[in-house]
Short mmCIF file of C-alpha atoms in Angstrom, two decimals:
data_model
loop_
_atom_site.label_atom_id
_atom_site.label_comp_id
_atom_site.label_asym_id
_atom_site.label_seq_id
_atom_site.Cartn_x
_atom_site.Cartn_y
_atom_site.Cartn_z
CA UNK S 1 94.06 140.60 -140.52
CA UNK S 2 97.55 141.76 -141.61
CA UNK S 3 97.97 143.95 -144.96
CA UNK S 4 98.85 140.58 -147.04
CA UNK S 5 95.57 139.81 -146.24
CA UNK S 6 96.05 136.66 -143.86
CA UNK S 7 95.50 136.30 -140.60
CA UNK S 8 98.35 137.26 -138.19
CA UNK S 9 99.46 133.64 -137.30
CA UNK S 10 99.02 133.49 -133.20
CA UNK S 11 101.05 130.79 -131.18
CA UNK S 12 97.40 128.38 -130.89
CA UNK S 13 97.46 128.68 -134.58
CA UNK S 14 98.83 125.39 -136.38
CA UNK S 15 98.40 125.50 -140.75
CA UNK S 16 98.04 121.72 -141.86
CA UNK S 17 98.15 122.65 -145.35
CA UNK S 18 98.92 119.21 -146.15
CA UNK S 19 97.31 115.52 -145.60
CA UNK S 20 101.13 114.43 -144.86
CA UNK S 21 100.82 117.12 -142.00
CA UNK S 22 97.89 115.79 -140.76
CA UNK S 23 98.78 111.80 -140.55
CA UNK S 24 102.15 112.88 -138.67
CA UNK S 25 100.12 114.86 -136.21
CA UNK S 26 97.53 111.72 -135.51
CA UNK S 27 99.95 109.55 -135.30
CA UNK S 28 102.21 111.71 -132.74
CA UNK S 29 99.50 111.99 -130.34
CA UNK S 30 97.26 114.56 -130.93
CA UNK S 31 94.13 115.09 -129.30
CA UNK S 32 92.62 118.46 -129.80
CA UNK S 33 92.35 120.15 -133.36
CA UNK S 34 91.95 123.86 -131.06
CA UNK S 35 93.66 126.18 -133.57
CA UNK S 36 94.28 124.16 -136.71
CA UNK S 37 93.62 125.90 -139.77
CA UNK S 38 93.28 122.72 -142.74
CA UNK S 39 93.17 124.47 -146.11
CA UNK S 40 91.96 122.64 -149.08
CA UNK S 41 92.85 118.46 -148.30
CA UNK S 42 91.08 116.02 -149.16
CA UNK S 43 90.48 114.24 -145.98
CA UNK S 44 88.36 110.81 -147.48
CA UNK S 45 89.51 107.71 -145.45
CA UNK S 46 90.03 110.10 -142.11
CA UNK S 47 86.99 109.87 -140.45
CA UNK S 48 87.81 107.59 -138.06
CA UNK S 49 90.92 109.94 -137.32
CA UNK S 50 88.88 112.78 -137.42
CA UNK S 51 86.16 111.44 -135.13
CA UNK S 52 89.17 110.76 -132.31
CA UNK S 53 90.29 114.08 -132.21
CA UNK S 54 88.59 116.51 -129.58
CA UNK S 55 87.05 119.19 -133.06
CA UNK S 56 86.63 122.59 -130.80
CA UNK S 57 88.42 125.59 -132.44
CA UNK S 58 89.74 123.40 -135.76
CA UNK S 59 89.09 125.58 -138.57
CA UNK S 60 89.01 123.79 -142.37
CA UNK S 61 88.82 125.48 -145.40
CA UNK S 62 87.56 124.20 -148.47
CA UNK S 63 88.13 120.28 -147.28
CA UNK S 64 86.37 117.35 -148.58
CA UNK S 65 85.13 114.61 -146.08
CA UNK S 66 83.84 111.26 -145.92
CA UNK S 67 79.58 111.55 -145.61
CA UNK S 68 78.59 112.38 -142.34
CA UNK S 69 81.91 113.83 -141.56
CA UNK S 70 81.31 117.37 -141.82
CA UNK S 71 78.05 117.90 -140.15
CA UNK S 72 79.80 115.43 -136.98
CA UNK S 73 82.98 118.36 -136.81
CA UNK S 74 80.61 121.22 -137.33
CA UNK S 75 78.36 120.02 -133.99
CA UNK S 76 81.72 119.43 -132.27
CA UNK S 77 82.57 123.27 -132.39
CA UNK S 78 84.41 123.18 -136.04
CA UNK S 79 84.12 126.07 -138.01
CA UNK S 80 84.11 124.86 -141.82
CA UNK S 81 84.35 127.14 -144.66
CA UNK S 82 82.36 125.40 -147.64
CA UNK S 83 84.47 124.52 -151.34
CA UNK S 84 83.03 127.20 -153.62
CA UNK S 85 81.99 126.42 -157.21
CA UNK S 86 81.76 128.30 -159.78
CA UNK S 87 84.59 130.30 -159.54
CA UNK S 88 87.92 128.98 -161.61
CA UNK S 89 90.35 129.60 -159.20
CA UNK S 90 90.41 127.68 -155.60
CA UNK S 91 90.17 129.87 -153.04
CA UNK S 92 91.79 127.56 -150.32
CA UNK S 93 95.17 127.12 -152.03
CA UNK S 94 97.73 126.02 -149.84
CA UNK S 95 100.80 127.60 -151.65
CA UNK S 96 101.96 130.28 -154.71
CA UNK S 97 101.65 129.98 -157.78
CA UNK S 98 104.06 128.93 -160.61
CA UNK S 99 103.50 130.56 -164.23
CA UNK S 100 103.37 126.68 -165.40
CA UNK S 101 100.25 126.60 -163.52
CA UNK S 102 98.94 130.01 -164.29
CA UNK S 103 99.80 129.55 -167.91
CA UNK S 104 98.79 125.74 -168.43
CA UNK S 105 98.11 124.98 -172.21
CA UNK S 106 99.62 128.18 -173.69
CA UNK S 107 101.69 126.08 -176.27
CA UNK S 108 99.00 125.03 -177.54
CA UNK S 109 96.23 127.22 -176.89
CA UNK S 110 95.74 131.07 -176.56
CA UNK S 111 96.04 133.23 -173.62
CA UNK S 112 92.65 133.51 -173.06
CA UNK S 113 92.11 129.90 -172.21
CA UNK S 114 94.86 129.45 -169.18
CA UNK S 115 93.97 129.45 -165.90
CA UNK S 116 95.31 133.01 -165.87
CA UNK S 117 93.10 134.19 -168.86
CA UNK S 118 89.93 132.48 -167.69
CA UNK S 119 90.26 134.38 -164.22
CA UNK S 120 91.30 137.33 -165.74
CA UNK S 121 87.65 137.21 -167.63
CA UNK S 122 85.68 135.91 -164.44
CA UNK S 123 86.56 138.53 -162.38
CA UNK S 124 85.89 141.77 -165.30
CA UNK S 125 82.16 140.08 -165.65
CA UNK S 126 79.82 142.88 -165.31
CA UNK S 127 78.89 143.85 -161.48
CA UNK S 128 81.64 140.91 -160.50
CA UNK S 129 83.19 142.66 -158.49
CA UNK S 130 80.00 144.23 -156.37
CA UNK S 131 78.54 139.86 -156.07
CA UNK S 132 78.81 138.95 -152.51
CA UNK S 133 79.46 135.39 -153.68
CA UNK S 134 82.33 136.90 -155.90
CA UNK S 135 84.08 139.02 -153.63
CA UNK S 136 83.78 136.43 -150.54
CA UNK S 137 85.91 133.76 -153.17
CA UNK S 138 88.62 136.49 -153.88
CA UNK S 139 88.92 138.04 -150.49
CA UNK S 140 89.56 133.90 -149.02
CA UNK S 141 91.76 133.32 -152.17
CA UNK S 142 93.80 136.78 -151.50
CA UNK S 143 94.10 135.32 -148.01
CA UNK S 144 95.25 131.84 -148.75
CA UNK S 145 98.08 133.44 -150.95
CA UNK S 146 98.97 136.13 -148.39
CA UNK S 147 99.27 133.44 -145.98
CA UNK S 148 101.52 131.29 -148.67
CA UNK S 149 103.56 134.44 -149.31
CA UNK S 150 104.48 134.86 -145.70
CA UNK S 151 105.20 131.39 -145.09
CA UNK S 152 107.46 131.77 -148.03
CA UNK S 153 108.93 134.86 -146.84
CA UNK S 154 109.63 133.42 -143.39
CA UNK S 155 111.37 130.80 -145.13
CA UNK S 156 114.05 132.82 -146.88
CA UNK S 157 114.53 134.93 -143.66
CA UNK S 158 115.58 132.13 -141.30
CA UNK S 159 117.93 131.32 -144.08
CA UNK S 160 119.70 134.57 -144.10
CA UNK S 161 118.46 135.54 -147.31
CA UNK S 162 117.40 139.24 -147.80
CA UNK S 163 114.68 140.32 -150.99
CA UNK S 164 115.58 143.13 -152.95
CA UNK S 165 112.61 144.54 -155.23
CA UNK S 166 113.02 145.70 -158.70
CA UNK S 167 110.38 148.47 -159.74
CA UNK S 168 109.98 150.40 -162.86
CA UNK S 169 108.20 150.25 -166.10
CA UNK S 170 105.76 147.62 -167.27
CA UNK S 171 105.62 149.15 -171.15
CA UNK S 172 109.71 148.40 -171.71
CA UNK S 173 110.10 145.91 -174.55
CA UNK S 174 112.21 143.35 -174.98
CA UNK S 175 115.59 144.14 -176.98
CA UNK S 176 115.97 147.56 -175.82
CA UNK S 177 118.81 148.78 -173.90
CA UNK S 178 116.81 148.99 -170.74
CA UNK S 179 115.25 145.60 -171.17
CA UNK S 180 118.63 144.84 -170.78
CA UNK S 181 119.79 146.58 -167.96
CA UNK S 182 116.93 145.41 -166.09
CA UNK S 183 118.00 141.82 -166.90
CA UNK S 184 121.54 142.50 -165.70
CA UNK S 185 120.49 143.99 -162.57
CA UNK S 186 118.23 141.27 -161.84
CA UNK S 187 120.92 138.55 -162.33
CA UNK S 188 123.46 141.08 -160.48
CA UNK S 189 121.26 140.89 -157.52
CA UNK S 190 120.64 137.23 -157.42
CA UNK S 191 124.14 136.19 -157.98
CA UNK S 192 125.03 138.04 -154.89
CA UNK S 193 122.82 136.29 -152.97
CA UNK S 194 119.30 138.33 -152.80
CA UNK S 195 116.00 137.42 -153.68
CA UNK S 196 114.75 139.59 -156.52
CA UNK S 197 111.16 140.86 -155.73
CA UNK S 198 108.97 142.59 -158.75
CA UNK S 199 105.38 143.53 -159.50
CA UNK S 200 105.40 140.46 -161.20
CA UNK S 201 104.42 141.70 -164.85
CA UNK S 202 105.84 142.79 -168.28
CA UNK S 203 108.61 144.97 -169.04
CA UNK S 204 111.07 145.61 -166.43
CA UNK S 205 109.44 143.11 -163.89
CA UNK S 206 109.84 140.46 -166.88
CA UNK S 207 113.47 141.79 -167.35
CA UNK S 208 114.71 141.64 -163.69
CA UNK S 209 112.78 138.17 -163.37
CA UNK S 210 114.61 136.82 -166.01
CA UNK S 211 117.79 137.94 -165.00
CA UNK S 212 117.43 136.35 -161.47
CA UNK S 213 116.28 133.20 -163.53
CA UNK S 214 119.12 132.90 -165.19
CA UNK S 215 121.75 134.04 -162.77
CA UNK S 216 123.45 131.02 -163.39
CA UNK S 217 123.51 130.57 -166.51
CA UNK S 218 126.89 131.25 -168.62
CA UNK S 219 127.00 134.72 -170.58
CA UNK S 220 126.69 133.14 -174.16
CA UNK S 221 123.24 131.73 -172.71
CA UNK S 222 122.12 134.67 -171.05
CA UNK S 223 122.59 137.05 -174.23
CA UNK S 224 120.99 134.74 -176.13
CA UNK S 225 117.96 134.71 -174.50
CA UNK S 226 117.60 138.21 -174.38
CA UNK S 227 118.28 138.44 -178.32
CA UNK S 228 115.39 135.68 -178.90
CA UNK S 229 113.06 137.48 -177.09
CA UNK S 230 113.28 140.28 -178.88
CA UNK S 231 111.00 138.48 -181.97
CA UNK S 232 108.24 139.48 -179.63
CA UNK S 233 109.17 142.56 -177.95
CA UNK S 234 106.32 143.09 -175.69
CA UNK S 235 102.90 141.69 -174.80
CA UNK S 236 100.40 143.66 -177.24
CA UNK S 237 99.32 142.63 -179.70
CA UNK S 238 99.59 138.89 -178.45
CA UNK S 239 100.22 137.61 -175.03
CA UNK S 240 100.05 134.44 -176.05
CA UNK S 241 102.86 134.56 -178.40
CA UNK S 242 104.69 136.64 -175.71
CA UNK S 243 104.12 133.68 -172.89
CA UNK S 244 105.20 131.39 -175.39
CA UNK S 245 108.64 132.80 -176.19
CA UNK S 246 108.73 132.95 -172.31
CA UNK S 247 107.80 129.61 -171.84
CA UNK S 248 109.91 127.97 -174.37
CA UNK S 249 113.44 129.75 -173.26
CA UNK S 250 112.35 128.39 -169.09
CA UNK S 251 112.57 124.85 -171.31
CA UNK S 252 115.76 125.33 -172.43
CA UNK S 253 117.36 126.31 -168.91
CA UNK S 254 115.17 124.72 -166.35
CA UNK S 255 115.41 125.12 -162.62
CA UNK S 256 116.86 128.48 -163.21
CA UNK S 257 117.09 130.68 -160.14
CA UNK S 258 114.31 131.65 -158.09
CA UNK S 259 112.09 134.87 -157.27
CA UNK S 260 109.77 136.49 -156.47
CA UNK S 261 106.62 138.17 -158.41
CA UNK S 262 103.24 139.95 -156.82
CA UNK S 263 101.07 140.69 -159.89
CA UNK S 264 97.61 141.57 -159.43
CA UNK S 265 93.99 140.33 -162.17
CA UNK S 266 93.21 144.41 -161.13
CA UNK S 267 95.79 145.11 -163.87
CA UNK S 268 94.68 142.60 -166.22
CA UNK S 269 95.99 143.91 -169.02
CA UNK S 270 99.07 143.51 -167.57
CA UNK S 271 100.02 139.71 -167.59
CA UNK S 272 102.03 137.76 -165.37
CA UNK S 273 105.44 136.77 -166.32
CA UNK S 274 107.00 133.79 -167.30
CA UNK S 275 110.47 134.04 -165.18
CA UNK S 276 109.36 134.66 -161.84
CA UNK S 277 109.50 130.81 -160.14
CA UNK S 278 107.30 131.92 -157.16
CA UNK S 279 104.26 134.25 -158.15
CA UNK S 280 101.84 135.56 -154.95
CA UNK S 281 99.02 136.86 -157.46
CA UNK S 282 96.38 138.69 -155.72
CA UNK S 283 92.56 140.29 -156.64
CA UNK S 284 92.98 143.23 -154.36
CA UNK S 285 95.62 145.92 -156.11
CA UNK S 286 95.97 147.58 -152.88
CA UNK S 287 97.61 144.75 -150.94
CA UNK S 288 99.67 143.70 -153.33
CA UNK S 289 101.18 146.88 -153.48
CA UNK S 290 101.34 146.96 -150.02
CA UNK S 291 102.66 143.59 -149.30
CA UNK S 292 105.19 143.95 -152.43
CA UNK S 293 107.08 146.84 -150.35
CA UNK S 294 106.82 144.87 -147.08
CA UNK S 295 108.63 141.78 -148.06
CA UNK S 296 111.71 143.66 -149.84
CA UNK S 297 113.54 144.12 -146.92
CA UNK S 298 116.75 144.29 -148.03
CA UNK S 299 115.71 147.99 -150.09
CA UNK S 300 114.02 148.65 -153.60
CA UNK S 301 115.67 149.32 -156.89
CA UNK S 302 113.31 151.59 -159.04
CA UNK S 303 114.56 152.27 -162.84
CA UNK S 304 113.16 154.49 -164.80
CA UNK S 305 108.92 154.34 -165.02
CA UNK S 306 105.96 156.40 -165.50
CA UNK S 307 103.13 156.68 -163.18
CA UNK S 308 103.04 153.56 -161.33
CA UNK S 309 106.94 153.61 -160.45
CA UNK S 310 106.12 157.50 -159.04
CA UNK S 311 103.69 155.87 -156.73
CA UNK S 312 105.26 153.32 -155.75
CA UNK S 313 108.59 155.67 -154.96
CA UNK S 314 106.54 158.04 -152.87
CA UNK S 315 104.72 155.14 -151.16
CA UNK S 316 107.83 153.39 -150.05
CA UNK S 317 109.43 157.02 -149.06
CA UNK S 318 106.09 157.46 -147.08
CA UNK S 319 106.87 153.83 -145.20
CA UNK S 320 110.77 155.14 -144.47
CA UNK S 321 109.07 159.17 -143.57
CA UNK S 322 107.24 157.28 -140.92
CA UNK S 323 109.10 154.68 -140.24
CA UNK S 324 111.71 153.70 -137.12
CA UNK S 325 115.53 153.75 -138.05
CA UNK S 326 115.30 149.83 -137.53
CA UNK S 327 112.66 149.50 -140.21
CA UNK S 328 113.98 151.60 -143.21
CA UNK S 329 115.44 150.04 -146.32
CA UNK S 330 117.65 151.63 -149.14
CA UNK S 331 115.73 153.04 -151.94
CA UNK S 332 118.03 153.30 -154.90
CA UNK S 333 116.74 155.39 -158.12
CA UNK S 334 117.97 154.58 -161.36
CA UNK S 335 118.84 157.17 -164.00
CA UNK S 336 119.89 160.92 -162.81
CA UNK S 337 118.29 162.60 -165.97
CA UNK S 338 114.59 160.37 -165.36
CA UNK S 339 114.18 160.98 -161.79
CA UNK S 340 115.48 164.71 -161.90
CA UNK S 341 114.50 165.74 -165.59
CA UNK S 342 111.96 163.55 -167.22
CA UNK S 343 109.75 162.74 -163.58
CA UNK S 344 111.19 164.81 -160.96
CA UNK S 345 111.02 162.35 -157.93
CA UNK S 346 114.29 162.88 -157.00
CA UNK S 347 113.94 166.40 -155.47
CA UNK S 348 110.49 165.92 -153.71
CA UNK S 349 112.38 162.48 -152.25
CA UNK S 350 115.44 164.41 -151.07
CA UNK S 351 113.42 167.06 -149.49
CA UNK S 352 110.80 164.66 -148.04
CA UNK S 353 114.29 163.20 -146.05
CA UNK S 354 115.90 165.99 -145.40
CA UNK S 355 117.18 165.81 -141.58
CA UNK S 356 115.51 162.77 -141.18
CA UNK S 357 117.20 159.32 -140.60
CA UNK S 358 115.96 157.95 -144.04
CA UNK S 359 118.11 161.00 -145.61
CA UNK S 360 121.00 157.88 -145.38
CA UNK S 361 118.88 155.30 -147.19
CA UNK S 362 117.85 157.47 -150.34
CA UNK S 363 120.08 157.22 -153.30
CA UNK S 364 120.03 158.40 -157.36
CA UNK S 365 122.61 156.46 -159.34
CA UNK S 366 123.46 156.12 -163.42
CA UNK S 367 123.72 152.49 -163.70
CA UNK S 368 122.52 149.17 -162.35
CA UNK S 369 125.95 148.02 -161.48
CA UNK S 370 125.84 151.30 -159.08
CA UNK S 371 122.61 150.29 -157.53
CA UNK S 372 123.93 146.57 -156.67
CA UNK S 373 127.56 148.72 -155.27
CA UNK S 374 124.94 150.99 -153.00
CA UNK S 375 122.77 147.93 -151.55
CA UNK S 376 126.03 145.81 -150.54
CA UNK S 377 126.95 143.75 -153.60
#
């Protein structure tokens, strides 16, 4: 298993994530399931289909069959992963999320009752996380959405398309001058081509999100959303009414730009943004963090942060220390008096690369319009 938490995809391995998948590969022939890996379809009415086909090594994952169906593929060597109830999240899903899904009913309703809020709440139940039961359904849901975030990833890569994360604080509010720099930077990046990558949460994640998002959009547009956000500058005391202003300036401009956001329910305090199109949300903190510096390959951005941005510096620095020269990416640091007054990264950084080959790949700039100049744009 691969730090996203999905299975290293092997050359016998074939996903039919969907029932479209599955009727072109019947009727092309197919003979043997060996190495197909069917996550979450509804196979009713393929019995006879299924029946054909030689079962031995097919591998579904929270299916639903015809009676009779599933006991016939498990004695003909299928391995099949049961649907789990009782849990309010489905831990086969086939793709990432969108914050329409995660936030369904939040013009209406409060946080608490979205999909997002409810799962938020299931998994801080006393001893949740310590339930076999429980922690089986997150560690197959962080699966399914590692293996949706590579597929994803792959994607964007045979396209030519590089991701460029954007790290930095999660408490910066709407309408102040970094909000705003974060925006620009965001919509810097993506009009130049990258994929902008973020933790996937409030404050400067929102801020490059939404600048991505609206990459296209005309100045006028893009100013004004940033001053109409500001009537709810951050996500305490409400997230509801936070989501909401969110949601309602997505309405206004929709099929903005996409990218990219890896949030985690182990920060639930933190919410998920609104702007990110394509969100890989994940139980486990520790791969997300992991997997969130794997996929930016084309470097990192960090503005200024507190705690989490210093760990996430020194745990990309550790990936270049270690690293071959073919693997490193640029890691760009935002704001010369932050990073060598306020939180003195920038020193340990420099001397961590002294004489070694990520020494090239480290950089401290004063403005966001630097960083985009230092990664190529």
């Amino acid at each position: 298993m691969n730090p996203s938490g999905s299975l290293n995809p092997s050359p016998r391995t074939l996903e039919v994530d969907s029932i479209a998948r599955f009727d072109r590969l019947v009727s092309a022939g197919a003979r043997a399931m060996h190495g197909w890996h069917a996550q979450s379809l509804d196979l009713r009415g393929r019995g006879a289909a299924l029946a054909a086909l030689d079962a031995e090594g097919a591998v579904f994952l929270g299916c639903t069959f015809d009676p009779g169906v599933e006991a016939s593929l498990r004695s003909r060597g299928a391995l099949i992963f049961p649907r789990l109830t009782g849990v309010p999240f489905n831990p086969y899903r086939a793709g990432l999320y969108t914050p329409q899904e995660l936030y369904a009913g939040i013009v209406d309703g409060p946080y608490e009752k979205t999909p997002d809020g409810l799962v938020y709440q299931w998994s801080m139940r006393p001893g949740q996380r310590h339930r076999l039961d429980s922690t089986l359904a997150a560690a197959l849901h962080d699966h399914a959405v590692g293996d949706a975030l590579e597929e994803f990833v792959r994607t964007l890569n045979s396209g030519g398309r590089s991701i460029v994360g954007v790290m930095g604080g999660h408490a910066l509010q709407r309408g102040t001058g970094g909000f705003a720099a974060a925006a620009t930077l965001g919509r810097l990046l993506a009009r130049h081509g990258h994929l902008v990558a973020t933790g996937g949460g409030p404050g400067a994640m929102e801020a490059a999100n939404l600048g991505a998002y609206l990459s296209t959009a005309d100045d006028d547009d893009f100013h004004g959303v940033l001053r109409e956000l500001t009537a709810v500058p951050g996500f305490r005391p409400s997230v509801s009414a936070w989501a909401r202003a969110a949601a309602a300036a997505v309405e206004r401009f929709p099929g903005g730009t996409a990218s990219l956001g890896i949030p985690t329910w182990f920060y639930g305090h933190e919410p998920p943004n609104y702007f990110a199109t394509h969100i890989a949300k994940y139980f486990a903190n520790a791969v997300r963090e992991a997997i969130l510096l794997e996929v930016c390959n084309g470097g990192i951005v960090f503005l200024p942060g507190a705690a989490g941005t210093v760990q996430e510096i020194f745990q990309d620095a550790c990936e270049n220390y270690y690293g071959a020269p073919e693997t490193m990416t640029p890691m760009v640091l935002v704001g010369r008096e932050h990073w060598e007054q306020r939180f003195p990264a920038w020193p340990m950084l420099q001397s961590l690369a002294a004489g070694r080959a990520m020494e090239q790949r480290i950089f401290l700039v004063d403005s966001v319009e630097e960083a985009l100049a230092v990664l190529g744009g």
